[in-house]
One Martini backbone bead per residue (centre of mass of N, CA, C, O) as a GRO file, in nm:
protein
   81
    1MET     BB    1   1.728   2.852  -5.063
    2SER     BB    2   1.582   2.944  -4.792
    3ASN     BB    3   1.423   2.772  -4.520
    4THR     BB    4   1.213   2.995  -4.526
    5SER     BB    5   1.114   2.965  -4.811
    6VAL     BB    6   1.022   2.710  -4.843
    7PHE     BB    7   0.869   2.687  -4.547
    8ASP     BB    8   0.675   2.880  -4.731
    9GLU     BB    9   0.558   2.749  -4.924
   10LYS     BB   10   0.430   2.495  -4.780
   11ILE     BB   11   0.237   2.612  -4.604
   12PHE     BB   12   0.073   2.765  -4.883
   13ARG     BB   13   0.033   2.461  -4.988
   14LEU     BB   14  -0.153   2.433  -4.735
   15GLY     BB   15  -0.359   2.596  -4.806
   16PHE     BB   16  -0.441   2.536  -5.081
   17TYR     BB   17  -0.563   2.282  -5.010
   18SER     BB   18  -0.707   2.307  -4.761
   19GLY     BB   19  -0.934   2.479  -4.981
   20LEU     BB   20  -1.022   2.216  -5.136
   21VAL     BB   21  -1.142   2.027  -4.933
   22VAL     BB   22  -1.374   2.287  -4.829
   23LEU     BB   23  -1.496   2.228  -5.080
   24VAL     BB   24  -1.552   1.975  -5.126
   25THR     BB   25  -1.690   1.949  -4.830
   26GLY     BB   26  -1.928   2.076  -4.936
   27VAL     BB   27  -2.069   1.946  -5.140
   28ILE     BB   28  -2.064   1.686  -4.924
   29ALA     BB   29  -2.279   1.850  -4.737
   30VAL     BB   30  -2.563   1.824  -4.969
   31PHE     BB   31  -2.609   1.524  -4.925
   32LEU     BB   32  -2.589   1.500  -4.653
   33PRO     BB   33  -2.667   1.438  -4.324
   34LEU     BB   34  -2.768   1.601  -3.961
   35ASP     BB   35  -3.104   1.538  -3.949
   36VAL     BB   36  -3.407   1.504  -3.896
   37PRO     BB   37  -3.642   1.618  -4.103
   38GLU     BB   38  -3.852   1.793  -3.928
   39GLY     BB   39  -3.608   1.827  -3.666
   40TYR     BB   40  -3.816   1.958  -3.347
   41THR     BB   41  -4.035   1.812  -3.420
   42ALA     BB   42  -3.968   1.512  -3.353
   43THR     BB   43  -3.989   1.282  -3.247
   44HIS     BB   44  -3.798   1.007  -3.046
   45ALA     BB   45  -3.908   0.793  -3.246
   46ASP     BB   46  -3.821   0.907  -3.528
   47ARG     BB   47  -3.541   0.930  -3.486
   48ILE     BB   48  -3.446   0.649  -3.405
   49ALA     BB   49  -3.551   0.566  -3.664
   50TRP     BB   50  -3.392   0.746  -3.852
   51LEU     BB   51  -3.127   0.643  -3.781
   52ASN     BB   52  -3.116   0.335  -3.840
   53ALA     BB   53  -3.156   0.359  -4.127
   54ASN     BB   54  -2.919   0.632  -4.166
   55ARG     BB   55  -2.643   0.585  -3.990
   56ALA     BB   56  -2.397   0.602  -4.236
   57ALA     BB   57  -2.468   0.904  -4.334
   58PHE     BB   58  -2.417   1.008  -4.101
   59VAL     BB   59  -2.129   0.934  -4.015
   60GLY     BB   60  -2.052   1.088  -4.275
   61ALA     BB   61  -2.093   1.348  -4.174
   62TRP     BB   62  -1.951   1.416  -3.968
   63ALA     BB   63  -1.664   1.319  -4.065
   64ASN     BB   64  -1.678   1.561  -4.287
   65GLN     BB   65  -1.687   1.772  -4.060
   66ILE     BB   66  -1.412   1.735  -3.948
   67VAL     BB   67  -1.268   1.785  -4.175
   68ALA     BB   68  -1.384   2.058  -4.277
   69MET     BB   69  -1.242   2.202  -4.007
   70LEU     BB   70  -0.953   2.126  -4.008
   71ALA     BB   71  -0.876   2.265  -4.286
   72LEU     BB   72  -0.982   2.553  -4.223
   73SER     BB   73  -0.743   2.550  -3.970
   74ALA     BB   74  -0.517   2.543  -4.191
   75MET     BB   75  -0.657   2.781  -4.363
   76PHE     BB   76  -0.598   2.988  -4.108
   77PHE     BB   77  -0.305   2.917  -4.046
   78CYS     BB   78  -0.193   3.061  -4.338
   79VAL     BB   79  -0.316   3.298  -4.332
   80ALA     BB   80  -0.169   3.445  -4.046
   81TRP     BB   81   0.138   3.343  -4.176
   0.00000   0.00000   0.00000
C-alpha cells in the first residue's frame, strides 16, 4: 500500500466516525434545552430564573452543539477530500 492510499483510508475513517458523532449529538440535542420554554415572549426575569434553574443542562446543550459543529466540519472536509 502506498502512503497516499493509507492517508485516504484514514481520511475516510475520520469521515465515518464524524458522521456517527453527528448522529449521536443530534439525538442528544433533542433532550437538552437551548432556550427558555417561552422563547422571545419570556421576560428578562423569567429568562434569568430559568437559566439559574437549568444551568447545567444549558451548558451541556451548548457543549453538545459545539461538538456537533466540529464533527460536521470534519465530515464536510472528508466529503470534499
